[in-house]
mmCIF file of C-alpha atoms in Angstrom:
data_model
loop_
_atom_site.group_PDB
_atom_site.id
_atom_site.type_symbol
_atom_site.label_atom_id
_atom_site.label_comp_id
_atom_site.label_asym_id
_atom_site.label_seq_id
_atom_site.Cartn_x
_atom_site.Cartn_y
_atom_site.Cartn_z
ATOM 1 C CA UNK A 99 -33.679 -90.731 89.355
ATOM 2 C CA UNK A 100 -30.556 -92.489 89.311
ATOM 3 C CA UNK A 101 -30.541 -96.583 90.262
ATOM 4 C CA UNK A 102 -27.430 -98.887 91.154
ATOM 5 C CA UNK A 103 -27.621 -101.558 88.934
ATOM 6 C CA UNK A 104 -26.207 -104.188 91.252
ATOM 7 C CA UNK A 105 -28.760 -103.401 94.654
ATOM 8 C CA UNK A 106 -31.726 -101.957 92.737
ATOM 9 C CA UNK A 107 -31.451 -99.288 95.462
ATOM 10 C CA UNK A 108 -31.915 -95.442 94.260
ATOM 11 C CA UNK A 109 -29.079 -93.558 94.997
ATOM 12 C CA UNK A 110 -30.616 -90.200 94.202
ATOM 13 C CA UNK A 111 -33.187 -88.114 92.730
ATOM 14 C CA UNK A 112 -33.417 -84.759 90.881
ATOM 15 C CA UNK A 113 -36.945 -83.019 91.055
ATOM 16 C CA UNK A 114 -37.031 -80.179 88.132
ATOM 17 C CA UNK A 115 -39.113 -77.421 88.566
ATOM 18 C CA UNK A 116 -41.083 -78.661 85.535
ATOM 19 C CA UNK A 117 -41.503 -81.559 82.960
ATOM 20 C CA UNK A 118 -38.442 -83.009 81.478
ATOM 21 C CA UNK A 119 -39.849 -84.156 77.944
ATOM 22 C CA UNK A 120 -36.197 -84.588 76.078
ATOM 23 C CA UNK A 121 -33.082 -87.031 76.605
ATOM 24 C CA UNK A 122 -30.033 -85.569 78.788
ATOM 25 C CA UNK A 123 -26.690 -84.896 77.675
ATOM 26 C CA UNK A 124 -23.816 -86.369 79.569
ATOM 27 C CA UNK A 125 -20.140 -84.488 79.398
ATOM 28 C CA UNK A 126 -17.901 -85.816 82.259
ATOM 29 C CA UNK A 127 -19.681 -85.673 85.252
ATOM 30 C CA UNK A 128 -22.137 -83.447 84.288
ATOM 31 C CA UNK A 129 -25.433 -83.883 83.658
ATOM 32 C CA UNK A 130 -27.514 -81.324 80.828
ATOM 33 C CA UNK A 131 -30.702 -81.157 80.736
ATOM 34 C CA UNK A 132 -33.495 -79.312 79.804
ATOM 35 C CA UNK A 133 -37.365 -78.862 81.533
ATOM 36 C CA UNK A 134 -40.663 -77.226 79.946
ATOM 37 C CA UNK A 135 -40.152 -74.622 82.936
ATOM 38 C CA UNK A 136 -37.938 -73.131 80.619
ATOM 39 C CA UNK A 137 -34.728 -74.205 82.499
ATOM 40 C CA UNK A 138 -31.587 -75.853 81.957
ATOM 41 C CA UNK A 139 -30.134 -77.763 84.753
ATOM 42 C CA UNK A 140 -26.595 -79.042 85.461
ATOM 43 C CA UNK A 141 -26.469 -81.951 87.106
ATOM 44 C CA UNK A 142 -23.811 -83.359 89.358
ATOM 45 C CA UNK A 143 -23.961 -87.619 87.918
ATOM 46 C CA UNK A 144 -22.548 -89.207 91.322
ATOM 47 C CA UNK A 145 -24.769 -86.530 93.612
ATOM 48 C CA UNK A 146 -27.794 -85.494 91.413
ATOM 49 C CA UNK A 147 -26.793 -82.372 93.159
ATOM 50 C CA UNK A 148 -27.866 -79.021 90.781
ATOM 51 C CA UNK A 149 -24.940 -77.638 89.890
ATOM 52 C CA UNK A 150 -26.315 -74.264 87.941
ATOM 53 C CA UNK A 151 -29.305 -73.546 85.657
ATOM 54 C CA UNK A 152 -30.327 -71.297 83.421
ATOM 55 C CA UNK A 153 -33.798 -69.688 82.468
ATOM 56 C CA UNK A 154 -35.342 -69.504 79.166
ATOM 57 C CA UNK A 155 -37.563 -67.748 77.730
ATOM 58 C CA UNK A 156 -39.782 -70.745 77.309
ATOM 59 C CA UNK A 157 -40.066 -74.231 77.603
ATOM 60 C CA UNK A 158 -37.226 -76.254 76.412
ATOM 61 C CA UNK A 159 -38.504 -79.726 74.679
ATOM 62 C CA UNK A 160 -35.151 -80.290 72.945
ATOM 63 C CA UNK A 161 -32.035 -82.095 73.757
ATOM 64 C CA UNK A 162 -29.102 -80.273 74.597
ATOM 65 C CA UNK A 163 -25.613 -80.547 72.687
ATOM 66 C CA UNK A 164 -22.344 -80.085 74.408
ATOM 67 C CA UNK A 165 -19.246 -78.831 72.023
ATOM 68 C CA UNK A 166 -15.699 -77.569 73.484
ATOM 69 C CA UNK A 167 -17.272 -76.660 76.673
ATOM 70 C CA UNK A 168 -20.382 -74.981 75.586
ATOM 71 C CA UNK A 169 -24.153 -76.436 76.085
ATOM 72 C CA UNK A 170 -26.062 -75.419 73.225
ATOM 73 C CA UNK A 171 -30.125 -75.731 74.082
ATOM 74 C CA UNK A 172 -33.124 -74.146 71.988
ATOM 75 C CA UNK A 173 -36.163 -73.162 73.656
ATOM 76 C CA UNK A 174 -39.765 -72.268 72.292
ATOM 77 C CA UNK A 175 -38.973 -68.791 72.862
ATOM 78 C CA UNK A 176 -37.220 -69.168 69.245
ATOM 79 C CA UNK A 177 -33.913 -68.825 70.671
ATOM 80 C CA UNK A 178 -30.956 -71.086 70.701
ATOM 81 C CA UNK A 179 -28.637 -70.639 73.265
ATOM 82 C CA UNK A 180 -24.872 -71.201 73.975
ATOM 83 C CA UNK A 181 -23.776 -71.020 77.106
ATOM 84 C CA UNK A 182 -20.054 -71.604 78.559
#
């Protein structure tokens, strides 16, 4: 749910398929975030438009990390993943 500051008015809102239980990463104007559906979502900032995501093999609880243009995410399927 994103809010403008100045008119308290929401300017839009980004339903994930499950529980999002970890902070977001922010690179640009993208948005990176996991859910406990076992997806991570990109996430357009100005639109809150889904831009791609990816599924796990389970739930994702931790915060991604963004390095030279990969999104590095681990999941309780005991995988950490990289993608580009």
């Amino acid at each position: 749910l994103a809010i403008d500051l100045q008119s308290q008015q929401k300017r839009w809102e980004f339903e994930a398929e499950g529980v999002i239980s970890s902070s977001p990463a922010l690179v640009d104007t993208t948005i990176y975030v996991g859910s406990e559906d076992g997806r991570l979502y990109a996430v357009d900032v100005t639109t809150g438009e889904k831009l791609w995501d990816i599924l796990t093999g389970d739930k994702i609880t931790s915060s991604p990390a963004v390095a030279d243009g990969t999104v590095y995410i681990g999941s309780h399927d005991g995988n950490l993943y990289a993608i580009e």
